[in-house]
Amino acid sequence: MIGRIVASISGQYSISDGENIFSAVPRGIFRKDNQRLMVGDLVEFNKEMNTIEKILPRKNELKRPRIANIDQLLIVSSIDKPLFSFELVLKYLTFANFNHIHSEIIITKTDIASENEIIAKITDVFEKIGVKTHFISNKTGEGIEEIKKIFNGKVSALMGQSGVGKSSFLNMVDPLFDRGVGQYSEALGRGKHKTREVILLPFGGGFIADTPGFSSLELEMTKEELGQYFPGIENLYTGCAYSNCIHISEINCKVKEALNLGILPKVVYDCYIKMSNEALTFYRR
Ligand SMILES: Nc1nc2c(ncn2[C@@H]2O[C@H](COP(=O)(O)OP(=O)(O)OP(=O)(O)O)[C@@H](O)[C@H]2O)c(=O)[nH]1
Ligand SMILES: [Mg+2]
Ligand SMILES: [Zn+2]
């Protein structure tokens, strides 16, 4: 039978065939070939022997969160606690683009936004660079009904820092998910890493992955790649005069032109420059 791995706990895997959940372990052959199973993997399994026989080819795989075969990444970020950061969200968006995975943004905790300006600013910036943004509150339920349809028939993964409300959000989508919810720590400026494992939860004919939060993400990209995948720049760079333009001091640069015309938001360009300074300087072979 063919099924999808939805969870893994110390060498035991839970497999969904779309209706039922089976428990199975990989056959010895996996260890020999050094093949490692991932949540999201489509596998051939033997339901009598409770063994996983084969991994089907993956359409994509991510290291962080560790998951395979997803259709979209939903980047979750809170307005406050932890404080919203354009830099972090743009980094996650770049990561999604680099992996050729569609992404959208979910902004949580609108109920504790001290002013509406930040919501207006976030809306404006991401609208300008063509990324869809959803605003929700897991406390008041604002925006929850509207967002549910984006999950239909897709495998989606939530991604974002600890404490932004990924698990809380899933409980709002379906209370039966019964996800454990952690606490925001003022001292740490983030949550306390409540969710420890990636798990796929069935919803709307597809799945939604709850994932552990993490703050540091190494993009491991060259400066050239950063420009190719950075949101807002990815559609402009081919118009630059120099094919290896990194959009800082070159002449006839489409990116700088868009910035000066107000088409490309300044905050996006500034984050790009900051990340460009941190990016790898060597060329990928
Ligand atoms: N006011 C408010 N608090 C929220 C909202 N969403 C989540 N919280 C709170 O934020 C804290 C962290 O929520 P979690 O759902 O555990 O966050 P998480 O993103 O799953 O965190 P990790 O599992 O550690 O990665 C909890 O105290 C929640 O009650 C929201 O929309 N509004
Ligand atoms: Mg969680
Ligand atoms: Zn340029």
PDB file of C-alpha atoms and ligand atoms in Angstrom:
ATOM      1  CA  MET A   1       0.000   0.000   0.000  1.00  0.00           C
ATOM      2  CA  ILE A   2       0.996   3.618  -0.492  1.00  0.00           C
ATOM      3  CA  GLY A   3       0.678   6.097   2.332  1.00  0.00           C
ATOM      4  CA  ARG A   4       2.120   9.284   3.755  1.00  0.00           C
ATOM      5  CA  ILE A   5       4.243   9.504   6.866  1.00  0.00           C
ATOM      6  CA  VAL A   6       2.456  11.862   9.236  1.00  0.00           C
ATOM      7  CA  ALA A   7       4.541  11.453  12.386  1.00  0.00           C
ATOM      8  CA  SER A   8       7.631   9.747  13.700  1.00  0.00           C
ATOM      9  CA  ILE A   9       8.392   8.811  17.279  1.00  0.00           C
ATOM     10  CA  SER A  10      11.694   7.085  18.097  1.00  0.00           C
ATOM     11  CA  GLY A  11      11.964   4.915  15.002  1.00  0.00           C
ATOM     12  CA  GLN A  12       8.220   4.195  14.723  1.00  0.00           C
ATOM     13  CA  TYR A  13       6.331   5.884  11.926  1.00  0.00           C
ATOM     14  CA  SER A  14       2.638   6.727  11.617  1.00  0.00           C
ATOM     15  CA  ILE A  15       1.366   6.369   8.077  1.00  0.00           C
ATOM     16  CA  SER A  16      -1.909   7.707   6.717  1.00  0.00           C
ATOM     17  CA  ASP A  17      -3.593   6.093   3.719  1.00  0.00           C
ATOM     18  CA  GLY A  18      -6.075   8.985   3.649  1.00  0.00           C
ATOM     19  CA  GLU A  19      -8.500   7.242   5.974  1.00  0.00           C
ATOM     20  CA  ASN A  20      -6.684   5.209   8.585  1.00  0.00           C
ATOM     21  CA  ILE A  21      -3.410   5.504  10.443  1.00  0.00           C
ATOM     22  CA  PHE A  22      -0.963   2.579  10.506  1.00  0.00           C
ATOM     23  CA  SER A  23       2.168   2.157  12.552  1.00  0.00           C
ATOM     24  CA  ALA A  24       5.264   0.739  10.857  1.00  0.00           C
ATOM     25  CA  VAL A  25       9.036   0.513  11.048  1.00  0.00           C
ATOM     26  CA  PRO A  26      11.453   0.755   8.124  1.00  0.00           C
ATOM     27  CA  ARG A  27      12.940  -2.512   6.885  1.00  0.00           C
ATOM     28  CA  GLY A  28      16.652  -3.098   7.561  1.00  0.00           C
ATOM     29  CA  ILE A  29      17.470  -2.208   3.977  1.00  0.00           C
ATOM     30  CA  PHE A  30      16.962   1.489   4.784  1.00  0.00           C
ATOM     31  CA  ARG A  31      19.762   1.498   7.320  1.00  0.00           C
ATOM     32  CA  LYS A  32      22.060  -0.216   4.874  1.00  0.00           C
ATOM     33  CA  ASP A  33      21.374   2.375   2.155  1.00  0.00           C
ATOM     34  CA  ASN A  34      21.591   5.231   4.641  1.00  0.00           C
ATOM     35  CA  GLN A  35      18.151   6.426   3.573  1.00  0.00           C
ATOM     36  CA  ARG A  36      16.372   8.503   6.200  1.00  0.00           C
ATOM     37  CA  LEU A  37      12.624   8.794   6.280  1.00  0.00           C
ATOM     38  CA  MET A  38      10.977  12.175   6.739  1.00  0.00           C
ATOM     39  CA  VAL A  39       7.515  13.271   7.781  1.00  0.00           C
ATOM     40  CA  GLY A  40       5.700  13.977   4.514  1.00  0.00           C
ATOM     41  CA  ASP A  41       7.331  11.065   2.706  1.00  0.00           C
ATOM     42  CA  LEU A  42       5.145   8.928   0.489  1.00  0.00           C
ATOM     43  CA  VAL A  43       6.015   5.306   1.179  1.00  0.00           C
ATOM     44  CA  GLU A  44       5.123   1.815   0.146  1.00  0.00           C
ATOM     45  CA  PHE A  45       4.265  -0.169   3.255  1.00  0.00           C
ATOM     46  CA  ASN A  46       3.154  -3.643   4.239  1.00  0.00           C
ATOM     47  CA  LYS A  47       0.178  -3.388   6.502  1.00  0.00           C
ATOM     48  CA  GLU A  48       0.367  -7.035   7.684  1.00  0.00           C
ATOM     49  CA  MET A  49       4.059  -6.912   8.549  1.00  0.00           C
ATOM     50  CA  ASN A  50       4.001  -3.293   9.737  1.00  0.00           C
ATOM     51  CA  THR A  51       7.036  -2.521   7.623  1.00  0.00           C
ATOM     52  CA  ILE A  52       7.962   0.342   5.329  1.00  0.00           C
ATOM     53  CA  GLU A  53       9.327  -1.096   2.103  1.00  0.00           C
ATOM     54  CA  LYS A  54      10.232   1.860  -0.037  1.00  0.00           C
ATOM     55  CA  ILE A  55      10.325   5.670  -0.162  1.00  0.00           C
ATOM     56  CA  LEU A  56       8.784   7.184  -3.292  1.00  0.00           C
ATOM     57  CA  PRO A  57      10.720  10.021  -4.953  1.00  0.00           C
ATOM     58  CA  ARG A  58      10.315  13.351  -3.159  1.00  0.00           C
ATOM     59  CA  LYS A  59       9.133  16.489  -4.924  1.00  0.00           C
ATOM     60  CA  ASN A  60      10.931  18.603  -2.336  1.00  0.00           C
ATOM     61  CA  GLU A  61      12.526  18.304   1.088  1.00  0.00           C
ATOM     62  CA  LEU A  62      13.397  20.877   3.709  1.00  0.00           C
ATOM     63  CA  LYS A  63      15.976  20.610   6.459  1.00  0.00           C
ATOM     64  CA  ARG A  64      14.239  23.100   8.733  1.00  0.00           C
ATOM     65  CA  PRO A  65      11.458  22.369   9.392  1.00  0.00           C
ATOM     66  CA  ARG A  66      12.399  18.824   8.488  1.00  0.00           C
ATOM     67  CA  ILE A  67       9.620  17.792   6.100  1.00  0.00           C
ATOM     68  CA  ALA A  68       9.132  16.469   2.567  1.00  0.00           C
ATOM     69  CA  ASN A  69       6.620  16.889  -0.272  1.00  0.00           C
ATOM     70  CA  ILE A  70       4.878  20.092   0.728  1.00  0.00           C
ATOM     71  CA  ASP A  71       2.761  22.301  -1.538  1.00  0.00           C
ATOM     72  CA  GLN A  72       3.045  25.525   0.442  1.00  0.00           C
ATOM     73  CA  LEU A  73       4.859  27.113   3.341  1.00  0.00           C
ATOM     74  CA  LEU A  74       2.862  29.360   5.626  1.00  0.00           C
ATOM     75  CA  ILE A  75       5.178  31.754   7.368  1.00  0.00           C
ATOM     76  CA  VAL A  76       3.763  32.545  10.772  1.00  0.00           C
ATOM     77  CA  SER A  77       4.815  35.693  12.589  1.00  0.00           C
ATOM     78  CA  SER A  78       3.214  37.629  15.436  1.00  0.00           C
ATOM     79  CA  ILE A  79       2.667  41.382  15.648  1.00  0.00           C
ATOM     80  CA  ASP A  80       4.178  41.312  19.115  1.00  0.00           C
ATOM     81  CA  LYS A  81       5.481  38.785  21.653  1.00  0.00           C
ATOM     82  CA  PRO A  82       7.726  38.009  19.802  1.00  0.00           C
ATOM     83  CA  LEU A  83       7.941  41.380  18.037  1.00  0.00           C
ATOM     84  CA  PHE A  84       7.338  41.374  14.282  1.00  0.00           C
ATOM     85  CA  SER A  85      10.518  41.477  12.182  1.00  0.00           C
ATOM     86  CA  PHE A  86      10.544  42.246   8.455  1.00  0.00           C
ATOM     87  CA  GLU A  87      14.010  40.754   8.260  1.00  0.00           C
ATOM     88  CA  LEU A  88      12.993  37.387   9.622  1.00  0.00           C
ATOM     89  CA  VAL A  89       9.887  37.120   7.431  1.00  0.00           C
ATOM     90  CA  LEU A  90      11.832  38.134   4.318  1.00  0.00           C
ATOM     91  CA  LYS A  91      14.441  35.516   5.164  1.00  0.00           C
ATOM     92  CA  TYR A  92      11.796  32.801   5.458  1.00  0.00           C
ATOM     93  CA  LEU A  93      10.243  33.952   2.152  1.00  0.00           C
ATOM     94  CA  THR A  94      13.653  33.776   0.461  1.00  0.00           C
ATOM     95  CA  PHE A  95      14.100  30.284   1.864  1.00  0.00           C
ATOM     96  CA  ALA A  96      10.736  29.224   0.390  1.00  0.00           C
ATOM     97  CA  ASN A  97      11.593  30.739  -3.006  1.00  0.00           C
ATOM     98  CA  PHE A  98      15.007  29.076  -3.005  1.00  0.00           C
ATOM     99  CA  ASN A  99      13.259  25.742  -2.466  1.00  0.00           C
ATOM    100  CA  HIS A 100      10.658  26.575  -5.155  1.00  0.00           C
ATOM    101  CA  ILE A 101       7.768  26.325  -2.705  1.00  0.00           C
ATOM    102  CA  HIS A 102       4.802  28.709  -2.765  1.00  0.00           C
ATOM    103  CA  SER A 103       4.546  30.767   0.417  1.00  0.00           C
ATOM    104  CA  GLU A 104       2.069  33.067   2.158  1.00  0.00           C
ATOM    105  CA  ILE A 105       2.274  34.943   5.458  1.00  0.00           C
ATOM    106  CA  ILE A 106       0.070  34.545   8.526  1.00  0.00           C
ATOM    107  CA  ILE A 107       0.300  37.382  11.039  1.00  0.00           C
ATOM    108  CA  THR A 108      -0.992  36.394  14.492  1.00  0.00           C
ATOM    109  CA  LYS A 109      -1.872  38.246  17.700  1.00  0.00           C
ATOM    110  CA  THR A 110      -3.682  41.141  15.994  1.00  0.00           C
ATOM    111  CA  ASP A 111      -5.558  41.447  19.296  1.00  0.00           C
ATOM    112  CA  ILE A 112      -2.448  42.822  21.027  1.00  0.00           C
ATOM    113  CA  ALA A 113      -1.366  45.245  18.286  1.00  0.00           C
ATOM    114  CA  SER A 114      -0.897  48.530  20.117  1.00  0.00           C
ATOM    115  CA  GLU A 115      -1.430  50.614  16.975  1.00  0.00           C
ATOM    116  CA  ASN A 116      -2.962  49.954  13.580  1.00  0.00           C
ATOM    117  CA  GLU A 117      -0.011  51.522  11.754  1.00  0.00           C
ATOM    118  CA  ILE A 118       2.085  48.383  11.899  1.00  0.00           C
ATOM    119  CA  ILE A 119      -0.750  46.348  10.343  1.00  0.00           C
ATOM    120  CA  ALA A 120      -1.100  48.941   7.562  1.00  0.00           C
ATOM    121  CA  LYS A 121       2.671  48.927   6.983  1.00  0.00           C
ATOM    122  CA  ILE A 122       2.918  45.130   6.833  1.00  0.00           C
ATOM    123  CA  THR A 123      -0.047  45.005   4.432  1.00  0.00           C
ATOM    124  CA  ASP A 124       1.473  47.653   2.163  1.00  0.00           C
ATOM    125  CA  VAL A 125       4.982  46.176   2.049  1.00  0.00           C
ATOM    126  CA  PHE A 126       3.953  42.627   1.230  1.00  0.00           C
ATOM    127  CA  GLU A 127       1.284  43.753  -1.233  1.00  0.00           C
ATOM    128  CA  LYS A 128       3.982  45.655  -3.132  1.00  0.00           C
ATOM    129  CA  ILE A 129       6.166  42.560  -3.438  1.00  0.00           C
ATOM    130  CA  GLY A 130       3.246  40.270  -4.295  1.00  0.00           C
ATOM    131  CA  VAL A 131       3.109  38.102  -1.181  1.00  0.00           C
ATOM    132  CA  LYS A 132      -0.267  37.272   0.300  1.00  0.00           C
ATOM    133  CA  THR A 133      -0.719  38.192   3.963  1.00  0.00           C
ATOM    134  CA  HIS A 134      -3.433  36.943   6.328  1.00  0.00           C
ATOM    135  CA  PHE A 135      -4.115  38.604   9.682  1.00  0.00           C
ATOM    136  CA  ILE A 136      -5.549  36.510  12.495  1.00  0.00           C
ATOM    137  CA  SER A 137      -6.085  36.384  16.213  1.00  0.00           C
ATOM    138  CA  ASN A 138      -6.107  33.055  17.987  1.00  0.00           C
ATOM    139  CA  LYS A 139      -7.681  34.814  20.960  1.00  0.00           C
ATOM    140  CA  THR A 140     -10.684  36.514  19.315  1.00  0.00           C
ATOM    141  CA  GLY A 141     -10.964  34.230  16.275  1.00  0.00           C
ATOM    142  CA  GLU A 142     -10.519  37.133  13.843  1.00  0.00           C
ATOM    143  CA  GLY A 143      -9.588  35.927  10.345  1.00  0.00           C
ATOM    144  CA  ILE A 144      -9.766  32.206  11.139  1.00  0.00           C
ATOM    145  CA  GLU A 145     -12.811  31.305   9.014  1.00  0.00           C
ATOM    146  CA  GLU A 146     -11.464  33.229   6.009  1.00  0.00           C
ATOM    147  CA  ILE A 147      -8.107  31.501   6.047  1.00  0.00           C
ATOM    148  CA  LYS A 148      -9.341  27.906   6.236  1.00  0.00           C
ATOM    149  CA  LYS A 149      -9.916  27.637   2.483  1.00  0.00           C
ATOM    150  CA  ILE A 150      -6.207  28.014   1.655  1.00  0.00           C
ATOM    151  CA  PHE A 151      -5.599  24.528   3.023  1.00  0.00           C
ATOM    152  CA  ASN A 152      -8.006  22.746   0.693  1.00  0.00           C
ATOM    153  CA  GLY A 153      -6.426  19.736  -1.004  1.00  0.00           C
ATOM    154  CA  LYS A 154      -2.888  20.854  -0.153  1.00  0.00           C
ATOM    155  CA  VAL A 155      -0.035  19.791   2.066  1.00  0.00           C
ATOM    156  CA  SER A 156       0.867  22.935   3.990  1.00  0.00           C
ATOM    157  CA  ALA A 157       3.584  23.502   6.567  1.00  0.00           C
ATOM    158  CA  LEU A 158       3.610  26.226   9.197  1.00  0.00           C
ATOM    159  CA  MET A 159       6.989  27.831   9.777  1.00  0.00           C
ATOM    160  CA  GLY A 160       7.988  30.475  12.286  1.00  0.00           C
ATOM    161  CA  GLN A 161       9.703  31.354  15.550  1.00  0.00           C
ATOM    162  CA  SER A 162       8.790  29.731  18.830  1.00  0.00           C
ATOM    163  CA  GLY A 163       5.863  31.476  20.512  1.00  0.00           C
ATOM    164  CA  VAL A 164       4.243  33.097  17.460  1.00  0.00           C
ATOM    165  CA  GLY A 165       1.162  30.883  17.839  1.00  0.00           C
ATOM    166  CA  LYS A 166       1.482  28.082  15.266  1.00  0.00           C
ATOM    167  CA  SER A 167      -0.014  25.433  17.518  1.00  0.00           C
ATOM    168  CA  SER A 168      -2.619  27.855  18.907  1.00  0.00           C
ATOM    169  CA  PHE A 169      -3.653  28.594  15.325  1.00  0.00           C
ATOM    170  CA  LEU A 170      -4.085  24.889  14.548  1.00  0.00           C
ATOM    171  CA  ASN A 171      -6.335  24.530  17.584  1.00  0.00           C
ATOM    172  CA  MET A 172      -8.474  27.352  16.162  1.00  0.00           C
ATOM    173  CA  VAL A 173      -8.641  25.640  12.752  1.00  0.00           C
ATOM    174  CA  ASP A 174      -9.764  22.389  14.400  1.00  0.00           C
ATOM    175  CA  PRO A 175     -10.018  22.018  18.202  1.00  0.00           C
ATOM    176  CA  LEU A 176      -9.699  18.236  17.784  1.00  0.00           C
ATOM    177  CA  PHE A 177      -6.031  18.714  16.865  1.00  0.00           C
ATOM    178  CA  ASP A 178      -5.517  19.420  20.557  1.00  0.00           C
ATOM    179  CA  ARG A 179      -2.001  20.801  20.102  1.00  0.00           C
ATOM    180  CA  GLY A 180       0.052  21.680  23.160  1.00  0.00           C
ATOM    181  CA  VAL A 181       0.487  25.437  23.527  1.00  0.00           C
ATOM    182  CA  GLY A 182       3.570  26.986  25.116  1.00  0.00           C
ATOM    183  CA  GLN A 183       4.359  30.303  26.704  1.00  0.00           C
ATOM    184  CA  TYR A 184       6.015  33.471  25.531  1.00  0.00           C
ATOM    185  CA  SER A 185       9.035  34.350  27.638  1.00  0.00           C
ATOM    186  CA  GLU A 186       9.793  38.060  28.153  1.00  0.00           C
ATOM    187  CA  ALA A 187      13.328  37.137  29.159  1.00  0.00           C
ATOM    188  CA  LEU A 188      14.042  35.141  25.991  1.00  0.00           C
ATOM    189  CA  GLY A 189      11.991  37.371  23.673  1.00  0.00           C
ATOM    190  CA  ARG A 190      10.431  34.251  22.169  1.00  0.00           C
ATOM    191  CA  GLY A 191       8.525  31.103  23.138  1.00  0.00           C
ATOM    192  CA  LYS A 192       9.989  28.189  25.073  1.00  0.00           C
ATOM    193  CA  HIS A 193       9.978  25.630  22.253  1.00  0.00           C
ATOM    194  CA  LYS A 194       6.796  23.801  23.100  1.00  0.00           C
ATOM    195  CA  THR A 195       6.390  21.843  19.847  1.00  0.00           C
ATOM    196  CA  ARG A 196       9.274  19.407  19.452  1.00  0.00           C
ATOM    197  CA  GLU A 197       8.315  17.261  16.468  1.00  0.00           C
ATOM    198  CA  VAL A 198       6.973  17.818  12.985  1.00  0.00           C
ATOM    199  CA  ILE A 199       3.493  16.321  12.628  1.00  0.00           C
ATOM    200  CA  LEU A 200       1.025  16.305   9.729  1.00  0.00           C
ATOM    201  CA  LEU A 201      -2.613  16.838  10.664  1.00  0.00           C
ATOM    202  CA  PRO A 202      -5.395  15.948   8.207  1.00  0.00           C
ATOM    203  CA  PHE A 203      -7.489  18.915   7.083  1.00  0.00           C
ATOM    204  CA  GLY A 204      -9.610  19.893   4.082  1.00  0.00           C
ATOM    205  CA  GLY A 205      -8.589  16.892   2.007  1.00  0.00           C
ATOM    206  CA  GLY A 206      -4.908  17.672   2.629  1.00  0.00           C
ATOM    207  CA  PHE A 207      -2.586  18.055   5.588  1.00  0.00           C
ATOM    208  CA  ILE A 208      -1.217  20.874   7.718  1.00  0.00           C
ATOM    209  CA  ALA A 209       2.137  20.443   9.448  1.00  0.00           C
ATOM    210  CA  ASP A 210       2.754  21.817  12.907  1.00  0.00           C
ATOM    211  CA  THR A 211       6.480  22.319  13.328  1.00  0.00           C
ATOM    212  CA  PRO A 212       8.936  23.315  16.057  1.00  0.00           C
ATOM    213  CA  GLY A 213       9.813  27.010  16.072  1.00  0.00           C
ATOM    214  CA  PHE A 214      13.381  28.142  15.501  1.00  0.00           C
ATOM    215  CA  SER A 215      14.959  31.567  15.288  1.00  0.00           C
ATOM    216  CA  SER A 216      18.185  31.132  13.382  1.00  0.00           C
ATOM    217  CA  LEU A 217      18.068  30.081   9.778  1.00  0.00           C
ATOM    218  CA  GLU A 218      21.211  29.874   7.674  1.00  0.00           C
ATOM    219  CA  LEU A 219      20.332  30.514   4.059  1.00  0.00           C
ATOM    220  CA  GLU A 220      23.613  29.179   2.656  1.00  0.00           C
ATOM    221  CA  MET A 221      23.234  31.166  -0.549  1.00  0.00           C
ATOM    222  CA  THR A 222      25.685  33.173  -2.584  1.00  0.00           C
ATOM    223  CA  LYS A 223      25.039  36.909  -3.091  1.00  0.00           C
ATOM    224  CA  GLU A 224      23.874  36.181  -6.651  1.00  0.00           C
ATOM    225  CA  GLU A 225      21.421  33.539  -5.472  1.00  0.00           C
ATOM    226  CA  LEU A 226      20.099  35.869  -2.780  1.00  0.00           C
ATOM    227  CA  GLY A 227      19.101  38.388  -5.485  1.00  0.00           C
ATOM    228  CA  GLN A 228      17.501  35.662  -7.564  1.00  0.00           C
ATOM    229  CA  TYR A 229      15.293  34.442  -4.745  1.00  0.00           C
ATOM    230  CA  PHE A 230      14.735  37.514  -2.561  1.00  0.00           C
ATOM    231  CA  PRO A 231      11.039  38.539  -2.590  1.00  0.00           C
ATOM    232  CA  GLY A 232      10.515  41.762  -4.500  1.00  0.00           C
ATOM    233  CA  ILE A 233      13.873  41.430  -6.257  1.00  0.00           C
ATOM    234  CA  GLU A 234      13.379  38.023  -7.868  1.00  0.00           C
ATOM    235  CA  ASN A 235      11.269  39.593 -10.661  1.00  0.00           C
ATOM    236  CA  LEU A 236      13.578  42.546 -11.297  1.00  0.00           C
ATOM    237  CA  TYR A 237      17.140  41.284 -11.406  1.00  0.00           C
ATOM    238  CA  THR A 238      17.012  40.038 -15.007  1.00  0.00           C
ATOM    239  CA  GLY A 239      16.476  43.680 -16.080  1.00  0.00           C
ATOM    240  CA  CYS A 240      19.789  44.886 -14.620  1.00  0.00           C
ATOM    241  CA  ALA A 241      22.550  45.900 -17.042  1.00  0.00           C
ATOM    242  CA  TYR A 242      25.039  43.477 -15.530  1.00  0.00           C
ATOM    243  CA  SER A 243      24.101  39.841 -15.277  1.00  0.00           C
ATOM    244  CA  ASN A 244      26.070  39.519 -12.025  1.00  0.00           C
ATOM    245  CA  CYS A 245      24.582  42.725 -10.570  1.00  0.00           C
ATOM    246  CA  ILE A 246      24.161  42.557  -6.804  1.00  0.00           C
ATOM    247  CA  HIS A 247      22.110  45.782  -6.770  1.00  0.00           C
ATOM    248  CA  ILE A 248      24.333  47.921  -4.578  1.00  0.00           C
ATOM    249  CA  SER A 249      26.461  50.324  -6.572  1.00  0.00           C
ATOM    250  CA  GLU A 250      26.106  49.137 -10.189  1.00  0.00           C
ATOM    251  CA  ILE A 251      24.728  51.463 -12.848  1.00  0.00           C
ATOM    252  CA  ASN A 252      21.493  50.705 -14.743  1.00  0.00           C
ATOM    253  CA  CYS A 253      20.248  48.527 -11.926  1.00  0.00           C
ATOM    254  CA  LYS A 254      16.520  47.727 -12.132  1.00  0.00           C
ATOM    255  CA  VAL A 255      16.355  47.033  -8.417  1.00  0.00           C
ATOM    256  CA  LYS A 256      17.732  50.467  -7.458  1.00  0.00           C
ATOM    257  CA  GLU A 257      15.424  52.009 -10.054  1.00  0.00           C
ATOM    258  CA  ALA A 258      12.375  50.313  -8.493  1.00  0.00           C
ATOM    259  CA  LEU A 259      13.547  51.471  -5.066  1.00  0.00           C
ATOM    260  CA  ASN A 260      13.829  55.092  -6.227  1.00  0.00           C
ATOM    261  CA  LEU A 261      10.394  54.944  -7.851  1.00  0.00           C
ATOM    262  CA  GLY A 262       8.870  53.614  -4.635  1.00  0.00           C
ATOM    263  CA  ILE A 263       7.836  50.342  -6.301  1.00  0.00           C
ATOM    264  CA  LEU A 264      10.213  48.339  -4.134  1.00  0.00           C
ATOM    265  CA  PRO A 265       9.693  49.167  -0.430  1.00  0.00           C
ATOM    266  CA  LYS A 266      12.772  50.571   1.293  1.00  0.00           C
ATOM    267  CA  VAL A 267      12.509  48.137   4.189  1.00  0.00           C
ATOM    268  CA  VAL A 268      12.731  45.224   1.721  1.00  0.00           C
ATOM    269  CA  TYR A 269      15.797  46.694   0.026  1.00  0.00           C
ATOM    270  CA  ASP A 270      17.467  47.440   3.373  1.00  0.00           C
ATOM    271  CA  CYS A 271      16.922  43.860   4.556  1.00  0.00           C
ATOM    272  CA  TYR A 272      18.289  42.609   1.242  1.00  0.00           C
ATOM    273  CA  ILE A 273      21.477  44.677   1.707  1.00  0.00           C
ATOM    274  CA  LYS A 274      21.884  43.427   5.261  1.00  0.00           C
ATOM    275  CA  MET A 275      21.497  39.811   4.185  1.00  0.00           C
ATOM    276  CA  SER A 276      23.697  40.356   1.174  1.00  0.00           C
ATOM    277  CA  ASN A 277      26.495  41.482   3.480  1.00  0.00           C
ATOM    278  CA  GLU A 278      26.104  38.262   5.430  1.00  0.00           C
ATOM    279  CA  ALA A 279      25.751  36.018   2.347  1.00  0.00           C
ATOM    280  CA  LEU A 280      28.401  33.694   1.023  1.00  0.00           C
ATOM    281  CA  THR A 281      30.923  35.394  -1.196  1.00  0.00           C
ATOM    282  CA  PHE A 282      32.075  32.357  -3.137  1.00  0.00           C
ATOM    283  CA  TYR A 283      30.410  31.037  -6.245  1.00  0.00           C
ATOM    284  CA  ARG A 284      28.568  27.758  -5.984  1.00  0.00           C
ATOM    285  CA  ARG A 285      30.157  25.139  -8.176  1.00  0.00           C
TER     286      ARG A 285
HETATM  287  N1  LIG B   1      -2.885  37.416  22.466  1.00  0.00           N
HETATM  288  C1  LIG B   1      -2.626  36.359  21.694  1.00  0.00           C
HETATM  289  N2  LIG B   1      -1.849  35.352  22.145  1.00  0.00           N
HETATM  290  C2  LIG B   1      -1.623  34.293  21.328  1.00  0.00           C
HETATM  291  C3  LIG B   1      -2.149  34.223  20.017  1.00  0.00           C
HETATM  292  N3  LIG B   1      -1.711  33.073  19.438  1.00  0.00           N
HETATM  293  C4  LIG B   1      -0.959  32.458  20.370  1.00  0.00           C
HETATM  294  N4  LIG B   1      -0.896  33.169  21.508  1.00  0.00           N
HETATM  295  C5  LIG B   1      -0.134  32.834  22.734  1.00  0.00           C
HETATM  296  O1  LIG B   1       1.258  32.719  22.372  1.00  0.00           O
HETATM  297  C6  LIG B   1       1.893  31.731  23.180  1.00  0.00           C
HETATM  298  C7  LIG B   1       2.634  30.719  22.293  1.00  0.00           C
HETATM  299  O2  LIG B   1       1.690  30.015  21.494  1.00  0.00           O
HETATM  300  P1  LIG B   1       2.029  28.619  20.746  1.00  0.00           P
HETATM  301  O3  LIG B   1       0.829  28.284  19.950  1.00  0.00           O
HETATM  302  O4  LIG B   1       2.526  27.608  21.696  1.00  0.00           O
HETATM  303  O5  LIG B   1       3.243  29.071  19.784  1.00  0.00           O
HETATM  304  P2  LIG B   1       4.065  28.136  18.751  1.00  0.00           P
HETATM  305  O6  LIG B   1       4.341  28.994  17.582  1.00  0.00           O
HETATM  306  O7  LIG B   1       3.355  26.877  18.519  1.00  0.00           O
HETATM  307  O8  LIG B   1       5.434  27.898  19.558  1.00  0.00           O
HETATM  308  P3  LIG B   1       6.467  26.612  19.477  1.00  0.00           P
HETATM  309  O9  LIG B   1       5.665  25.364  19.522  1.00  0.00           O
HETATM  310  O10 LIG B   1       7.332  26.778  20.686  1.00  0.00           O
HETATM  311  O11 LIG B   1       7.240  26.777  18.206  1.00  0.00           O
HETATM  312  C8  LIG B   1       0.799  31.123  24.038  1.00  0.00           C
HETATM  313  O12 LIG B   1       0.832  31.746  25.302  1.00  0.00           O
HETATM  314  C9  LIG B   1      -0.485  31.479  23.305  1.00  0.00           C
HETATM  315  O13 LIG B   1      -1.612  31.555  24.150  1.00  0.00           O
HETATM  316  C10 LIG B   1      -2.975  35.314  19.550  1.00  0.00           C
HETATM  317  O14 LIG B   1      -3.452  35.354  18.406  1.00  0.00           O
HETATM  318  N5  LIG B   1      -3.172  36.338  20.429  1.00  0.00           N
HETATM  319 MG    MG B   2       3.891  24.892  18.747  1.00  0.00          MG
HETATM  320 ZN    ZN B   3      20.798  45.300 -10.095  1.00  0.00          ZN
END
